[in-house]
mmCIF file of C-alpha atoms in Angstrom:
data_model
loop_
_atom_site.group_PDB
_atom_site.id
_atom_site.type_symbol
_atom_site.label_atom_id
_atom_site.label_comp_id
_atom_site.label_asym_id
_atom_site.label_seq_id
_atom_site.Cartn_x
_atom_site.Cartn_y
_atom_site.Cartn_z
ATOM 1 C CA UNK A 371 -0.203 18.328 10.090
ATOM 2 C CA UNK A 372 1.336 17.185 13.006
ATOM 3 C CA UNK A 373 2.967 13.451 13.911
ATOM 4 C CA UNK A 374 0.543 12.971 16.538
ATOM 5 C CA UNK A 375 -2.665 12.949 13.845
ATOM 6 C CA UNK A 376 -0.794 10.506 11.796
ATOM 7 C CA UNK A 377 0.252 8.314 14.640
ATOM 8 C CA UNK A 378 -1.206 4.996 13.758
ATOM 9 C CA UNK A 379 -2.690 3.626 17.073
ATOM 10 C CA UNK A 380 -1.042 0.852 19.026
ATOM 11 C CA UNK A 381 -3.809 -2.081 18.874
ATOM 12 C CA UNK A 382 -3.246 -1.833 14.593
ATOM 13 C CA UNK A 383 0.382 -1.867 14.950
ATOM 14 C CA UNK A 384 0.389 -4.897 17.429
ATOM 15 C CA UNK A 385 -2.124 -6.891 15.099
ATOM 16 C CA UNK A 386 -0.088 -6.171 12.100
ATOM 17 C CA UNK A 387 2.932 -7.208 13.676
ATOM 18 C CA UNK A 388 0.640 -10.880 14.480
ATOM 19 C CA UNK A 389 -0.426 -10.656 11.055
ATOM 20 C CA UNK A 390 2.434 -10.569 9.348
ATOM 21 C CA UNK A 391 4.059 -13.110 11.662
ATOM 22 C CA UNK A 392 0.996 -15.565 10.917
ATOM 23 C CA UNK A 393 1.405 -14.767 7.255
ATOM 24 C CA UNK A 394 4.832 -15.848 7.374
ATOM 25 C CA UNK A 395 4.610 -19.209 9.104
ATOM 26 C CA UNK A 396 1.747 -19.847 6.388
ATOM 27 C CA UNK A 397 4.015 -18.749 3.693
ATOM 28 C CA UNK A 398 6.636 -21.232 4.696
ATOM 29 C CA UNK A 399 4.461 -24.370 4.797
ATOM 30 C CA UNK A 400 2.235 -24.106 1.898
ATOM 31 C CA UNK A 401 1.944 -28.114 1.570
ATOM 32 C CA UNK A 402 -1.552 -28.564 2.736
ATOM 33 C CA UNK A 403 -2.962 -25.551 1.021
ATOM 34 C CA UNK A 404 -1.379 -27.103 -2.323
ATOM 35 C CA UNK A 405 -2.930 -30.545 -1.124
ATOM 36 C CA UNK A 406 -6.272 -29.048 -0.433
ATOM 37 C CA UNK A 407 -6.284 -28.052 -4.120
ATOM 38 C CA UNK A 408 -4.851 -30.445 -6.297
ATOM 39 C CA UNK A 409 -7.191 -33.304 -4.899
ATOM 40 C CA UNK A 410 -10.733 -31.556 -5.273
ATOM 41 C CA UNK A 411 -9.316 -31.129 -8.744
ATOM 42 C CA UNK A 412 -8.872 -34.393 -9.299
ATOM 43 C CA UNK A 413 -11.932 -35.497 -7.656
ATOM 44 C CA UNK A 414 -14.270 -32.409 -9.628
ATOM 45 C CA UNK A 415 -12.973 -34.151 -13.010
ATOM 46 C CA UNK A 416 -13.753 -37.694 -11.813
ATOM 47 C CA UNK A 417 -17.046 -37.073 -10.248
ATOM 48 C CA UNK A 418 -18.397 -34.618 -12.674
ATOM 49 C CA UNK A 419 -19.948 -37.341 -15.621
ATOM 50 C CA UNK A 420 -21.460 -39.036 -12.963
ATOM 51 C CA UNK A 421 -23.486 -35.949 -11.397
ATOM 52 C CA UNK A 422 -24.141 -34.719 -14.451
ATOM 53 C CA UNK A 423 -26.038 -37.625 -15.672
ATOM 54 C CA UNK A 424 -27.611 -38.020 -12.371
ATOM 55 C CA UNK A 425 -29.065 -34.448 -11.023
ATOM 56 C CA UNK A 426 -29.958 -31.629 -13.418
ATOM 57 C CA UNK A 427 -26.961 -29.141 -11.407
ATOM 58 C CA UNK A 428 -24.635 -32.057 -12.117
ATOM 59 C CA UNK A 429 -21.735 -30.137 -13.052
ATOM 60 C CA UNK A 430 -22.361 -27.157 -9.901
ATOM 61 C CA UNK A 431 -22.602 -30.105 -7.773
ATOM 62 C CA UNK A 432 -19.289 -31.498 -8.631
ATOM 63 C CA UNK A 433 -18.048 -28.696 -7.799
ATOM 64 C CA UNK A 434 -19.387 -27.056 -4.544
ATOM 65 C CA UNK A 435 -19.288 -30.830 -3.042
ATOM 66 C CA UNK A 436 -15.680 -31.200 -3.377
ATOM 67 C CA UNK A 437 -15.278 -27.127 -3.002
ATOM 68 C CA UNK A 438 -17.292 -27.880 0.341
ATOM 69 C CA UNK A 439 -15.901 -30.867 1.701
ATOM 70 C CA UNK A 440 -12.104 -30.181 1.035
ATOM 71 C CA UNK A 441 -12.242 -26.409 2.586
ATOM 72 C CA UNK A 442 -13.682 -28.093 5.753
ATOM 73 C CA UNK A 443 -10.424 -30.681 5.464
ATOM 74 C CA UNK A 444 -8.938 -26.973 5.510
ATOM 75 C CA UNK A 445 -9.823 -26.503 9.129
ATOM 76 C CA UNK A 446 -7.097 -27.980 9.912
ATOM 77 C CA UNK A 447 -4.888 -25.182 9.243
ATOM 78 C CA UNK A 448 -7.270 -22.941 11.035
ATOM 79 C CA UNK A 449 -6.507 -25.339 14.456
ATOM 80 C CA UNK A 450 -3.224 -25.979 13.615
ATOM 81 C CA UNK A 451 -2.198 -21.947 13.383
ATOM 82 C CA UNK A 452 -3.414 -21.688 17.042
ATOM 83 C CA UNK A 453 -2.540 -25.081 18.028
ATOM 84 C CA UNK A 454 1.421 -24.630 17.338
ATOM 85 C CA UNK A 455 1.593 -21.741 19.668
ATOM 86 C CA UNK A 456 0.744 -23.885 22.896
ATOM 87 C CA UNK A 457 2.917 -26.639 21.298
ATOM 88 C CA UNK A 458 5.760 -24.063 20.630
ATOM 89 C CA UNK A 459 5.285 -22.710 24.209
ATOM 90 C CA UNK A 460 4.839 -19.268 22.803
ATOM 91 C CA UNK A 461 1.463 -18.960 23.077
ATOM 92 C CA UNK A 462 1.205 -17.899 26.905
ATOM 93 C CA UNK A 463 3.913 -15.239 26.407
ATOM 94 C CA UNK A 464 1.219 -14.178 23.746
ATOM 95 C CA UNK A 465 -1.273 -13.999 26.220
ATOM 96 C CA UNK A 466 1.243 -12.395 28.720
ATOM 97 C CA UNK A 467 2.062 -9.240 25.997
ATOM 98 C CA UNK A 468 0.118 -6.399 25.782
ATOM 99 C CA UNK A 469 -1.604 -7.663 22.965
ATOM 100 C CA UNK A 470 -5.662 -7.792 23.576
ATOM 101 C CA UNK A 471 -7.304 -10.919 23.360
ATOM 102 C CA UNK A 472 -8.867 -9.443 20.053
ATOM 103 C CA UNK A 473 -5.836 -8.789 18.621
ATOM 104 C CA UNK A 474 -4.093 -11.946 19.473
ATOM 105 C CA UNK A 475 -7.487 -13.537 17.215
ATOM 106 C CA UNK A 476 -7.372 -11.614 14.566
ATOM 107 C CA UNK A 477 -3.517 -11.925 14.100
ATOM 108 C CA UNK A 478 -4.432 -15.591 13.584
ATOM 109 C CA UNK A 479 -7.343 -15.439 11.937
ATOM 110 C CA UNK A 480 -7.099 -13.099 9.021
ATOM 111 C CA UNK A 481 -3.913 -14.379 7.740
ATOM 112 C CA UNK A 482 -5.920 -18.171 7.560
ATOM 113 C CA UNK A 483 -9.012 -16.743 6.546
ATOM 114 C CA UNK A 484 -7.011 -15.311 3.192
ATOM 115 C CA UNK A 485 -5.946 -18.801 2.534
ATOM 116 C CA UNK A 486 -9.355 -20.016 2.775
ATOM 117 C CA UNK A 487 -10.880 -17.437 0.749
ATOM 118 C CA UNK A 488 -8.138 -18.709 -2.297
ATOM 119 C CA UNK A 489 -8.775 -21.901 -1.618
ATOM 120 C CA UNK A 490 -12.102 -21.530 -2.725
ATOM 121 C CA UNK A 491 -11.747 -18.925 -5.355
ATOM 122 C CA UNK A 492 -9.180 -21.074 -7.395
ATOM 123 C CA UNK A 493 -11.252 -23.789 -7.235
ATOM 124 C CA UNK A 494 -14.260 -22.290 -8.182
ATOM 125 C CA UNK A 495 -12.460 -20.962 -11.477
ATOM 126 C CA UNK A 496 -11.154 -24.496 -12.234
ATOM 127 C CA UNK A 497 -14.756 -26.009 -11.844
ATOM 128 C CA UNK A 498 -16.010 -22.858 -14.708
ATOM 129 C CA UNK A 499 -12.766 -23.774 -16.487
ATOM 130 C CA UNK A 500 -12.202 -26.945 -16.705
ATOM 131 C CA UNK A 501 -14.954 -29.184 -14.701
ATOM 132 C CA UNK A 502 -18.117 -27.347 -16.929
ATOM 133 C CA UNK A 503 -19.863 -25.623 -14.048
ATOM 134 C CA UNK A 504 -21.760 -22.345 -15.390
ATOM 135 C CA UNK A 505 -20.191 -18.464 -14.471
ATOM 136 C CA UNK A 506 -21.572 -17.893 -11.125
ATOM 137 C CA UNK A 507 -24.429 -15.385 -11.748
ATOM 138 C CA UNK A 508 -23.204 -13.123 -9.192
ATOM 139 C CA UNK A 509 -19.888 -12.751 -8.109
ATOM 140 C CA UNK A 510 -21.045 -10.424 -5.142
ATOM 141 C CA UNK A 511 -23.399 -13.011 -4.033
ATOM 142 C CA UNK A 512 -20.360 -15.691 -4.682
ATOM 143 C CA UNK A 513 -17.942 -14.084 -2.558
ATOM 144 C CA UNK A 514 -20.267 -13.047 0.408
ATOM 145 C CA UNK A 515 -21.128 -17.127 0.927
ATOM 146 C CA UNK A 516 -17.320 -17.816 0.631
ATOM 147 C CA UNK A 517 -16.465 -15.110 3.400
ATOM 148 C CA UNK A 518 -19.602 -16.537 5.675
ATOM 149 C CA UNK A 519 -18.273 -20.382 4.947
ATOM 150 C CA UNK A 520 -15.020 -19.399 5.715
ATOM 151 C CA UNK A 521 -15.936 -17.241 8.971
ATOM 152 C CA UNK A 522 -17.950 -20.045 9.984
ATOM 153 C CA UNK A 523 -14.664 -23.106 9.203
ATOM 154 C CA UNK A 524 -12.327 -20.309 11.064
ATOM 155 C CA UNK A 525 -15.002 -20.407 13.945
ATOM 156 C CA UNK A 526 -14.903 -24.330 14.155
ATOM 157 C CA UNK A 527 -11.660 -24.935 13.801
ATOM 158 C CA UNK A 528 -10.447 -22.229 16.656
ATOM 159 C CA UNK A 529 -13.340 -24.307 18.677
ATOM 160 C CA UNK A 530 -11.253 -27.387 18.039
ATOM 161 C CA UNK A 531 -7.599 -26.074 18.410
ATOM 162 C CA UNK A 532 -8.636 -25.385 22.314
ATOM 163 C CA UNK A 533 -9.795 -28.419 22.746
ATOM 164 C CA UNK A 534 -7.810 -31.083 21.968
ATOM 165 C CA UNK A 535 -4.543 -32.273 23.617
ATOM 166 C CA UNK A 536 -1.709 -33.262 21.161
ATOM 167 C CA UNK A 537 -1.573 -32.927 17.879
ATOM 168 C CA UNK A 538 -2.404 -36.425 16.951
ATOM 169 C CA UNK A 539 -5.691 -35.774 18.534
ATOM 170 C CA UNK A 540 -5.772 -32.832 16.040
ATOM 171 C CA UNK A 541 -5.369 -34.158 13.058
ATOM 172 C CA UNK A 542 -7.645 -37.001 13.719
ATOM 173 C CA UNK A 543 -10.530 -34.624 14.952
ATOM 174 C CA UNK A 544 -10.321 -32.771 11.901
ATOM 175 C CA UNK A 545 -9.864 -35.574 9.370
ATOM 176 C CA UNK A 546 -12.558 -37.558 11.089
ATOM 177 C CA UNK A 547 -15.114 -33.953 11.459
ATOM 178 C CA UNK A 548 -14.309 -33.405 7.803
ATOM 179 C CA UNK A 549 -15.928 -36.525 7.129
ATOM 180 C CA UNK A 550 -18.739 -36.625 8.654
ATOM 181 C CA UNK A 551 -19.380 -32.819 8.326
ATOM 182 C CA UNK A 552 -19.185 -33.471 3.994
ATOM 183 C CA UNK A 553 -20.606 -36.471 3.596
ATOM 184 C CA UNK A 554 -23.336 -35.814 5.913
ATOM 185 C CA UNK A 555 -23.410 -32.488 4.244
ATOM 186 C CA UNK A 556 -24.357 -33.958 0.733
ATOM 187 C CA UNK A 557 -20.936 -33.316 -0.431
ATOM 188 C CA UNK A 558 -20.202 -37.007 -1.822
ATOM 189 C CA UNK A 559 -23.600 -37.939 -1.734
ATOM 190 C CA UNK A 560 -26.717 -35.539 -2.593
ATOM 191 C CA UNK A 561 -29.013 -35.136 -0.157
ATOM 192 C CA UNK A 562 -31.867 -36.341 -2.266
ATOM 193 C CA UNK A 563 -30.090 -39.578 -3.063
ATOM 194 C CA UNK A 564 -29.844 -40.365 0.789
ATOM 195 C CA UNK A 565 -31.859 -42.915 2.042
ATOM 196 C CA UNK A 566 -34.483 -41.310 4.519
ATOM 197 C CA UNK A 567 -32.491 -42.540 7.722
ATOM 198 C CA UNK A 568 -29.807 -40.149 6.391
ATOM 199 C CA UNK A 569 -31.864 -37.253 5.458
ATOM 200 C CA UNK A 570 -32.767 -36.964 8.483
ATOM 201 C CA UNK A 571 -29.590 -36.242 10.245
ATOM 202 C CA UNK A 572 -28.359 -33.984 7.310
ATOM 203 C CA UNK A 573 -29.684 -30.620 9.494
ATOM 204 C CA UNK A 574 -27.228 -31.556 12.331
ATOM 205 C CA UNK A 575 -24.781 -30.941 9.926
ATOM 206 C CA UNK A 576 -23.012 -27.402 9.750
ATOM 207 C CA UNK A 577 -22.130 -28.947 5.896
ATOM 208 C CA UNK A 578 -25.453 -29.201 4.898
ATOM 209 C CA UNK A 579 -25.548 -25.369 5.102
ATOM 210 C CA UNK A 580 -22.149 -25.164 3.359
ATOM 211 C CA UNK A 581 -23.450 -26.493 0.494
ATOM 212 C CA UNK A 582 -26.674 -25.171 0.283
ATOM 213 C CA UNK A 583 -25.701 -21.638 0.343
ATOM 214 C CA UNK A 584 -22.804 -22.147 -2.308
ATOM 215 C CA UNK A 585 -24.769 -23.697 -4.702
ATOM 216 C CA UNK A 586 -27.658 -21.210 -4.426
ATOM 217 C CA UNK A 587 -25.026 -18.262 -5.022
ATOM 218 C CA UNK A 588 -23.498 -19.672 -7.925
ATOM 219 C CA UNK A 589 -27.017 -20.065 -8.979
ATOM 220 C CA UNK A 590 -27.559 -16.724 -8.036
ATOM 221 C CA UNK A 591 -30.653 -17.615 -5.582
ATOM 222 C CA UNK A 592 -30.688 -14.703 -3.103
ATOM 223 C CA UNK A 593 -32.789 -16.069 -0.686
ATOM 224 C CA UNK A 594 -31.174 -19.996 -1.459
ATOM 225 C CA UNK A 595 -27.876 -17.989 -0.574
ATOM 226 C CA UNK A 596 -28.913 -15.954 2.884
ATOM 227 C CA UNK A 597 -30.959 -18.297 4.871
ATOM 228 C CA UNK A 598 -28.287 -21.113 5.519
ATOM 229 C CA UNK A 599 -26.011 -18.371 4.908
ATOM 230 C CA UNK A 600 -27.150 -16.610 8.460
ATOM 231 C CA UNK A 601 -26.939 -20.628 9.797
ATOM 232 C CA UNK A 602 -23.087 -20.745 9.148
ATOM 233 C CA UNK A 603 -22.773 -17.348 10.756
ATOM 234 C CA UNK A 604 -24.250 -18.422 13.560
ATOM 235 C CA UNK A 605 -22.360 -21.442 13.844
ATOM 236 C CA UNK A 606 -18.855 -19.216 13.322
ATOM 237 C CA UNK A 607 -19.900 -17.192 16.182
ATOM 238 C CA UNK A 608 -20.730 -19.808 18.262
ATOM 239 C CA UNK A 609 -17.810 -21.616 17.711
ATOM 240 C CA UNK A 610 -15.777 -18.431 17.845
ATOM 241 C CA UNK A 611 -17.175 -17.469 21.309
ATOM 242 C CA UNK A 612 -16.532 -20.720 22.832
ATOM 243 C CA UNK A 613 -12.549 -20.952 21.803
ATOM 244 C CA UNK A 614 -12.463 -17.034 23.079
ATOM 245 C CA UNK A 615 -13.984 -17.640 26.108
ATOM 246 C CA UNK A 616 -11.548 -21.139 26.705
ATOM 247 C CA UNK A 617 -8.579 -19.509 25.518
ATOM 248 C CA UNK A 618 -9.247 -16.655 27.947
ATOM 249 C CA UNK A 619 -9.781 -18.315 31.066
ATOM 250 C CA UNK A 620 -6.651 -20.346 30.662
ATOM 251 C CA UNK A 621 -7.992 -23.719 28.744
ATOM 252 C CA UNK A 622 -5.720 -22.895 25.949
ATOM 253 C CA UNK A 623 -2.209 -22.808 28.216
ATOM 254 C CA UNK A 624 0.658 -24.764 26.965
ATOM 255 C CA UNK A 625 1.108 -27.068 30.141
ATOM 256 C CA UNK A 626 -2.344 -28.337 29.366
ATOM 257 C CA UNK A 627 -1.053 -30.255 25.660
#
């Protein structure tokens, strides 16, 4: 066989070079990963009597809530992987390469989306482990609602890295989202416990969703799973067109932070 069949093609070779890059620089700073788990833990443990006296899915509630509300604190890494390149400078000479604007995405994205992915899979153990919650009825199901959540927080928080202008404005975006995204959500609060004026608003919330279709798949609800399931998707893609679309007419240049 010749050389030229097993040639791997340039676009993989440039996004593998991004990826591992990304991977590194995630590698190195593995504080707010390790922060993003330890306190759901805590919180799972502390929370978990009180659900389960209260709601009949006590226990999967204590779970998914925090599961929920600390991956979307977990966004932050998503805008702050993008964000760092216009703060660094580096992220026009990106742009300048010959790197696509695909590539340059999913060089960031993949290596973020990983971390996302084990940020929810150890916790979900650690809930069956430790916090009471039954074995998920479907792993398949399980891990399809984790990839959509995730697509859909990797989505938002690409939105939000092209938007804001320092990184002080980051981290208070994101702190401030996760709030209101969780506890509007249901993820401190269920939504049936809300008074009415709050139920209302819950549907504006892209955690509401979250939530909904975690729960269902541990439960092993299909159809609980899929319907907010294709909501989150559409949010990711949304959110994921809009920072594409900024980043590639210039909103996203390093003179503008």
């Amino acid at each position: 066989m010749s050389t030229d069949t097993l040639r791997v093609p340039e676009p993989l070779i440039r996004a593998g070079a991004l990826i591992k890059y990304n991977s590194l620089l995630r590698l190195r700073d593995p504080s707010q990963l390790i922060s993003y788990l330890v306190a759901p833990m805590v919180f799972m443990v502390m929370f978990q009597p009180l659900y389960t006296k209260a709601l009949d899915y006590g226990s999967i509630q204590a779970v998914t809530g925090q599961l929920m509300m600390f991956s979307v604190f977990a966004m932050s890494i998503v805008a702050n992987s993008i964000f760092v390149e216009r703060e660094w400078l580096t992220w026009d000479r990106l742009r300048a390469s010959r790197a696509a604007r695909a590539e340059l995405l999913i060089g960031k994205a993949l290596p973020v989306f990983f971390v996302l992915l084990i940020q929810q899979a150890v916790l979900i153990v650690f809930g069956w482990a430790v916090v009471g919650m039954p074995f998920p009825k479907s792993l398949g199901l399980l891990t399809l609602a984790m990839c959509v959540w995730g697509f859909a927080l990797l989505g938002m928080g690409a939105m939000l890295s092209t938007i804001v202008r320092s990184r002080g404005d980051l981290f208070v975006a994101c702190d401030v989202g996760a709030l209101l995204i969780s506890s509007i959500g249901g993820a401190i609060l269920p939504v049936d416990l809300m008074p009415p004026w709050a139920q209302a608003i819950t549907t504006f919330s892209p955690g509401t969703y979250g939530l909904s279709m975690l729960r269902s798949a541990v439960q092993g609800d299909v159809a609980g799973t899929l319907q907010p399931g294709l909501i989150c998707l559409v949010i990711g893609l949304i959110c994921g067109a809009v920072a594409t679309f900024r980043l590639a007419h210039g909103w996203g240049r390093s003179h503008l932070v």
